[in-house]
Short mmCIF file of C-alpha atoms in Angstrom, two decimals:
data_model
loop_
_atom_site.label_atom_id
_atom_site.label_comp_id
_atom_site.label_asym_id
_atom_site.label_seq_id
_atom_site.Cartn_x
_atom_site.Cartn_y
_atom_site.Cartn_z
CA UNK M 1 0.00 0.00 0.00
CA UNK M 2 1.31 3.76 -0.33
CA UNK M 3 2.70 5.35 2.40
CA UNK M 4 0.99 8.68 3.42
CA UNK M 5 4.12 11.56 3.16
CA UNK M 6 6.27 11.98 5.54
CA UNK M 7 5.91 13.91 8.46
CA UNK M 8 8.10 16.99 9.81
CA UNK M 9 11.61 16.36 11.34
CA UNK M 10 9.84 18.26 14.41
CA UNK M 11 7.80 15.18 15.53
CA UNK M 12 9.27 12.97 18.01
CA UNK M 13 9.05 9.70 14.97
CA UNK M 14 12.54 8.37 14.58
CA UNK M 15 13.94 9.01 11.48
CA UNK M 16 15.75 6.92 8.48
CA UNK M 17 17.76 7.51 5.28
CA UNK M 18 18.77 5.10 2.89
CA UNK M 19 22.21 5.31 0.94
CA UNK M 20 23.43 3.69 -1.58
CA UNK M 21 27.01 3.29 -1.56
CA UNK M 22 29.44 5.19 -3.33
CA UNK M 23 33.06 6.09 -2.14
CA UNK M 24 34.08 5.57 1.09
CA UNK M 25 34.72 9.11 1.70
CA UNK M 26 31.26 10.16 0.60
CA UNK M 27 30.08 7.37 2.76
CA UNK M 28 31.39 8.62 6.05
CA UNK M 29 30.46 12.39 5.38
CA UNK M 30 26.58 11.50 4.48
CA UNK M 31 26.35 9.37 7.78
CA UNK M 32 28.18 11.85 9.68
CA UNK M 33 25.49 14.16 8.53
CA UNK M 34 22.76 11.90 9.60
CA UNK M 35 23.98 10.52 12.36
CA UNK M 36 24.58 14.15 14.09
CA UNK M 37 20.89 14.40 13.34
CA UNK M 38 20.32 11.14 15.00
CA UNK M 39 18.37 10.14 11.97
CA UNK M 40 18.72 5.92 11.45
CA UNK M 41 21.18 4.79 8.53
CA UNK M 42 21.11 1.69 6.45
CA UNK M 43 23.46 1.07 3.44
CA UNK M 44 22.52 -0.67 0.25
CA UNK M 45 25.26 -1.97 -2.20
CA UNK M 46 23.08 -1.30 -5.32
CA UNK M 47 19.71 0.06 -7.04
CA UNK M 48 18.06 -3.15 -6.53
CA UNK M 49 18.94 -3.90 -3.24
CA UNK M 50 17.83 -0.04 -2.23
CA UNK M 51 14.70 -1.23 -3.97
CA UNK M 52 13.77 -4.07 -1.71
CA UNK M 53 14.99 -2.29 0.98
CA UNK M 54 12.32 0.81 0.08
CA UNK M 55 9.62 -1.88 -0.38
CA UNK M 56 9.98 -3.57 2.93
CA UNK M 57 10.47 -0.65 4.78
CA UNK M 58 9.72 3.35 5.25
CA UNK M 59 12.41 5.57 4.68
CA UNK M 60 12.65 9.19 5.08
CA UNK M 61 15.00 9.82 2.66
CA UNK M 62 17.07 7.94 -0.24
CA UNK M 63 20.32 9.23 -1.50
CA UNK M 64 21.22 6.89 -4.35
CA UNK M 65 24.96 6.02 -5.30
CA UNK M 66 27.32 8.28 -7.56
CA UNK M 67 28.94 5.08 -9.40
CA UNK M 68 25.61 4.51 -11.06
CA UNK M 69 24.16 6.60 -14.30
CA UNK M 70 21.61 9.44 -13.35
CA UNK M 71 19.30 7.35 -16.16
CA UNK M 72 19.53 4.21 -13.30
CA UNK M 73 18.69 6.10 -10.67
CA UNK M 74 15.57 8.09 -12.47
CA UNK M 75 14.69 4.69 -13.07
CA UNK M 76 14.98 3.84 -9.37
CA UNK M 77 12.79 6.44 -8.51
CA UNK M 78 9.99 5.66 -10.86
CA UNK M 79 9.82 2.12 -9.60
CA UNK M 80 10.02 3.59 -6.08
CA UNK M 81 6.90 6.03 -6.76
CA UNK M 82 4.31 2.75 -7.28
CA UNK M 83 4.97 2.00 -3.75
CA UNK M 84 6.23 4.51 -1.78
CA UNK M 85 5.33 7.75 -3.53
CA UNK M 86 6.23 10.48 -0.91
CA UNK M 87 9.91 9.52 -0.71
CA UNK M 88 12.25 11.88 -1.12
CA UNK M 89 15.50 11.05 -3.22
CA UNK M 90 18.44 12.30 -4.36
CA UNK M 91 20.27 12.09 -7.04
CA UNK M 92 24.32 12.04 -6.83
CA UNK M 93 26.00 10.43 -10.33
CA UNK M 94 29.46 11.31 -11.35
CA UNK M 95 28.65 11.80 -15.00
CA UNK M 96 26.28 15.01 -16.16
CA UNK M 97 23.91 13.13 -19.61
CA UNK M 98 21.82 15.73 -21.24
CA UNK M 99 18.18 15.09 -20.36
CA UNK M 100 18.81 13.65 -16.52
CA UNK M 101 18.40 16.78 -15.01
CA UNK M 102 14.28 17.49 -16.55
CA UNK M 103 13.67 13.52 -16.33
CA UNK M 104 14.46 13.83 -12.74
CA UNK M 105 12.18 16.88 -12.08
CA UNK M 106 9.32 15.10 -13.85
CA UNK M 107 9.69 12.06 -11.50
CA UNK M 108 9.79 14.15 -8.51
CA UNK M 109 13.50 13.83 -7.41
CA UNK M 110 13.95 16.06 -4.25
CA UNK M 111 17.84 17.35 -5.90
CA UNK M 112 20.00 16.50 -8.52
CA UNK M 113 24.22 16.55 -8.13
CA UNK M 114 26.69 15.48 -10.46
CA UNK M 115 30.65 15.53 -9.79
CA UNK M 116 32.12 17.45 -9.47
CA UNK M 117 29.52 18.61 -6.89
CA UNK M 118 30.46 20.43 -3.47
CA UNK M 119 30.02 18.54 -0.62
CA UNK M 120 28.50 21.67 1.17
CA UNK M 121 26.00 22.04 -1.06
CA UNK M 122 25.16 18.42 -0.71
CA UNK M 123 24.80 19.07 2.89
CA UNK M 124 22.73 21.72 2.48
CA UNK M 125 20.23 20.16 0.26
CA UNK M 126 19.94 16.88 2.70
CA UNK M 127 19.22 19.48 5.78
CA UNK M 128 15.96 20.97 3.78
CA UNK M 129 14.93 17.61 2.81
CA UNK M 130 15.14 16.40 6.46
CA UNK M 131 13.16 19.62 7.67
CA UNK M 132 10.95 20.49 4.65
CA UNK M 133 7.07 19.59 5.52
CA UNK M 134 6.15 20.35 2.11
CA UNK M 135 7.55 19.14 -1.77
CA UNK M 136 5.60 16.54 -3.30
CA UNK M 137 4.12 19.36 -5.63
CA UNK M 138 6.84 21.90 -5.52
CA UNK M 139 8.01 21.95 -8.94
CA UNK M 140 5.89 20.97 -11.64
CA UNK M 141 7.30 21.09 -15.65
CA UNK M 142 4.68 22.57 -17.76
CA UNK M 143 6.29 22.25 -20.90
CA UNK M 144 10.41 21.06 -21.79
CA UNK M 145 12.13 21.37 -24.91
CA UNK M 146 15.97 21.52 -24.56
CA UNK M 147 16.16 25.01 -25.03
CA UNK M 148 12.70 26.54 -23.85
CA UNK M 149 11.62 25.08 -19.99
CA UNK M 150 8.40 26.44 -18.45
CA UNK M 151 8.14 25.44 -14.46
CA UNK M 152 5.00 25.85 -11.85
CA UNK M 153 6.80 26.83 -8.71
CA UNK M 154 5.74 26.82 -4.57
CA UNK M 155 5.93 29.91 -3.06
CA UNK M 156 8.74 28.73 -0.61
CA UNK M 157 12.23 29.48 -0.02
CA UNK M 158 13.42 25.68 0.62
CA UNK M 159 11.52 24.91 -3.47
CA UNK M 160 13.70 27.93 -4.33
CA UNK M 161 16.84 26.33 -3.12
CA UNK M 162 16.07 23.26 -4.64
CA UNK M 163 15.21 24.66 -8.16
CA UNK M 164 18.46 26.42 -8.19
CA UNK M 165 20.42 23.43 -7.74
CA UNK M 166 18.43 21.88 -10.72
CA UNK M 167 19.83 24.92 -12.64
CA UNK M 168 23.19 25.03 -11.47
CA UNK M 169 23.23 20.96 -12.70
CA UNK M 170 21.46 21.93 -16.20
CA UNK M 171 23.27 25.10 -16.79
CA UNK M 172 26.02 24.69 -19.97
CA UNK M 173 27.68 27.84 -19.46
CA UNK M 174 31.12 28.56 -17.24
CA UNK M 175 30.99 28.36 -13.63
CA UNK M 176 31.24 32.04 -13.16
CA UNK M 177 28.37 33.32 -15.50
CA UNK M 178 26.29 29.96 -14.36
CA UNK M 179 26.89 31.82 -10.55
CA UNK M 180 25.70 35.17 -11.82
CA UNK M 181 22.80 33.81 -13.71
CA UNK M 182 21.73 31.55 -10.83
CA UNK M 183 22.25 34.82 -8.02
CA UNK M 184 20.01 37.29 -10.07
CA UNK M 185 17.94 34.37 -10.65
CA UNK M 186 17.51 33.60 -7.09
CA UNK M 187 17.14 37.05 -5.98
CA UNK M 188 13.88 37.72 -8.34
CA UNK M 189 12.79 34.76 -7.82
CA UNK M 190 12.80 35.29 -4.08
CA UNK M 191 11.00 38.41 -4.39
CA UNK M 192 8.31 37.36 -6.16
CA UNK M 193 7.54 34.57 -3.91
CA UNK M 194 7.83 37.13 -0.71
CA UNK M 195 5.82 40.01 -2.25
CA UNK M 196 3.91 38.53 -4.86
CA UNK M 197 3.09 34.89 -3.35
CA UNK M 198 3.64 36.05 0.70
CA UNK M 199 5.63 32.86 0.79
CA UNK M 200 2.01 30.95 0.78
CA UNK M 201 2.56 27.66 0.45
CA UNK M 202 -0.72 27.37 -2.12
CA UNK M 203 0.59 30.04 -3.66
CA UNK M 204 2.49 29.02 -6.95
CA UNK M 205 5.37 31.55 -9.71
CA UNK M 206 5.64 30.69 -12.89
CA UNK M 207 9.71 30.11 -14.62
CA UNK M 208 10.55 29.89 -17.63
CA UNK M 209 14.02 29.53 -18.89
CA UNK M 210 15.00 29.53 -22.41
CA UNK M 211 18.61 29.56 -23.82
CA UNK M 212 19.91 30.43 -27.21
CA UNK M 213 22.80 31.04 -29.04
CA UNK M 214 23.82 33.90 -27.89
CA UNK M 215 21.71 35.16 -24.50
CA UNK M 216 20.38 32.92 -21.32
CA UNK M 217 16.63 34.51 -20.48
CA UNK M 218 14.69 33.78 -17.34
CA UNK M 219 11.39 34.64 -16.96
CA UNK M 220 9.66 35.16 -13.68
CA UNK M 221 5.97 35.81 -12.84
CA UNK M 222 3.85 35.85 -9.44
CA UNK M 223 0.91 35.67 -8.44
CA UNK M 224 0.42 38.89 -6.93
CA UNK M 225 -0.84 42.48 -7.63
CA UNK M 226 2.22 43.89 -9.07
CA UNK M 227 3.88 47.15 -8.47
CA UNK M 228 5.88 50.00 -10.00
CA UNK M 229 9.68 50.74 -9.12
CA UNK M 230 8.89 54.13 -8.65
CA UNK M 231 6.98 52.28 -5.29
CA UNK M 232 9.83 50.49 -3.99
CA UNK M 233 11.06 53.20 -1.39
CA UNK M 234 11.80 49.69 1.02
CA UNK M 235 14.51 48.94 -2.12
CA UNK M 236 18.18 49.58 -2.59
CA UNK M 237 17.16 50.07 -6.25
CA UNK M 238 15.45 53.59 -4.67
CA UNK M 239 18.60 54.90 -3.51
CA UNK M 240 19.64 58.02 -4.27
CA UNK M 241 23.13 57.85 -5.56
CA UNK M 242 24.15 59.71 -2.04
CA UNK M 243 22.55 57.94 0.13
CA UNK M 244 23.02 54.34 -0.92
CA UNK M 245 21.16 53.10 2.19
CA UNK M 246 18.73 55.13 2.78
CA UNK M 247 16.06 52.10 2.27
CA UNK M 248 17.13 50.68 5.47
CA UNK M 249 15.64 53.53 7.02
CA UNK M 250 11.88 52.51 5.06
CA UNK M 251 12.13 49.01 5.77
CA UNK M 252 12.69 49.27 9.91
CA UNK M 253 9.60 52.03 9.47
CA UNK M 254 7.27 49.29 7.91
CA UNK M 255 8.68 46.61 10.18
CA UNK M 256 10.36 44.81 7.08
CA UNK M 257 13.69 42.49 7.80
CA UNK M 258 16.62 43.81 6.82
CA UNK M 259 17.68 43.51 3.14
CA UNK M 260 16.19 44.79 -0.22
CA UNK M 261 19.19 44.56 -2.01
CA UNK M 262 17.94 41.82 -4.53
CA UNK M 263 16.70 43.79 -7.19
CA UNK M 264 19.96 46.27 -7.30
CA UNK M 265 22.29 42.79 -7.08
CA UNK M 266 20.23 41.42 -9.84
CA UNK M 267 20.93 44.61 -12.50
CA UNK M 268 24.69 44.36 -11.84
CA UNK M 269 24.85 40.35 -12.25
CA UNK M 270 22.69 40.51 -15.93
CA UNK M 271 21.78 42.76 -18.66
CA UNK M 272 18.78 43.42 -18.57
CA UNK M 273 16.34 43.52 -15.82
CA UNK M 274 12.85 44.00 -17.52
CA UNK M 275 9.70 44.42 -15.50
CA UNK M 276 5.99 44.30 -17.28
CA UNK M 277 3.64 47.08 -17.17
CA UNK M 278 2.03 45.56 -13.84
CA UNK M 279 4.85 44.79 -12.28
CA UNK M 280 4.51 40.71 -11.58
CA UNK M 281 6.21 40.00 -14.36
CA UNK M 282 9.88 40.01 -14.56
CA UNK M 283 12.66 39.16 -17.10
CA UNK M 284 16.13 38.66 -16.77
CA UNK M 285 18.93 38.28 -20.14
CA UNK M 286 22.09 37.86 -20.00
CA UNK M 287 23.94 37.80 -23.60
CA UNK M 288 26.96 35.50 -24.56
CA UNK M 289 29.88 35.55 -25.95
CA UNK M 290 30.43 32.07 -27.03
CA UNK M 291 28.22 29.31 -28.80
CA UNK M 292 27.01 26.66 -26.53
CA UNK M 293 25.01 23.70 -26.44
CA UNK M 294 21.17 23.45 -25.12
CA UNK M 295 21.06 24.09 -21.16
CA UNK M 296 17.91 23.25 -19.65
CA UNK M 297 18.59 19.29 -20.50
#
């Protein structure tokens, strides 16, 4: 029978992740990340053995193997949806194959990491899935070609993390404009789910990302009423030129946290920053210099 989805890391339920092995190295540091959690840990030596091991038992979480192809472990995961659907899994394989990374969004893979990946960010991504209550739906593909994706996103930061690492896996381009792509990216993105989606969980942005020849474009657009820059006295996009923090003083006045530098980081990272006429619309370009092959695959 299915297993209902698993419950917050806040409950007093013991906890356990399944690995599949990989090296020994990568071995100790996921179970030294569990274990500090005092999460349960059981090994498996392959796919199929994880398999058996999923189907006589509940597991939390599932972090397959980076020896095996990302194709094997998509595979993994769609024989592990007819019987334990609210699983989360991810993905570590030490070769990038075009079309692994959109496969694995389809099938509801909680991350995605190919080598060479950084073990922080590894961490990272394993400490949302142990304390996200929410995902199942998080990121839905509404249409894929190689070079033109359209996403349905949640309104919440951890589904922005997680998207992101999708990207920075997909993304063909060099590590440094992949960074400054995925930072304006994140920033807008953020926004939109703060102020347009008031990080409600029901609440849902629309990406697309398409990539040609010569420019990356994102498109972002929330669910909210919109607004005009000429509003955005709480921004760092406001600023007058001598007073480059004057914004601060707006946001402590409405009883915002501190920050509003996201829009301002975002116009120095791309090209162009383009808003629509209502203001819940955003895109962001960023032109090339080189030729490269499809991204989103």
């Amino acid at each position: 029978m299915p297993d209902h989805a698993p419950a917050s890391s806040t409950t007093e339920k013991s906890h356990q992740a399944l690995i599949v092995r990989s090296s020994p190295e990568l071995d100790q540091l996921l179970a030294s990340l569990f274990q500090r959690e005092k999460w349960q840990i059981r090994f498996a030596p392959h796919n199929l053995e994880a398999l058996q091991l999923a189907k006589d038992s509940l597991f939390d979480l599932i972090i397959t193997g980076e020896r095996t192809p990302g194709k094997e472990d998509i595979e993994l995961l769609r024989r592990l949806r007819m019987v334990r659907p609210h699983t989360r899994l991810i993905i570590l394989t030490e070769e990038f194959i075009p079309g692994d990374v959109l496969a694995a969004i389809r099938e509801r893979a909680f991350s995605y990491f190919s080598r060479p990946f950084s073990t922080e960010k590894i961490a990272e991504m394993i400490r949302i899935a142990m304390t996200e209550p929410f995902w199942d739906d998080g990121i839905e593909v509404l249409s894929a070609t190689p070079n033109w994706v359209r996403l349905c996103v949640r309104c919440d930061l951890a589904t922005a993390n997680r998207l992101l690492q999708f990207y920075r896996e997909a993304s063909d381009l060099p590590d440094a404009e992949t960074e400054e792509v995925a930072t304006a990216f994140r920033e807008i993105l953020v926004n939109a789910m703060e102020h347009g989606g008031n990080f409600d969980p029901s609440q849902h942005v629309e990406v697309s990302y398409v990539r040609t020849k010569r420019m990356v474009l994102c498109r972002v657009k929330d669910p909210g009423q919109g607004f005009s820059l000429e509003e955005l006295q709480h921004s760092a996009i406001a600023n007058p030129e001598e007073d480059p923090f004057k914004h601060m003083e707006t946001r402590e006045a409405q009883g915002k946290r501190p920050g509003g530098f996201g829009i301002l980081m975002a116009t120095k990272l791309v090209d162009d920053l383009i808003y629509n006429e209502k203001g819940n619309e955003v895109l962001l370009v960023k032109y090339l210099d080189k030729v490269g092959r499809a991204s989103m695959s």
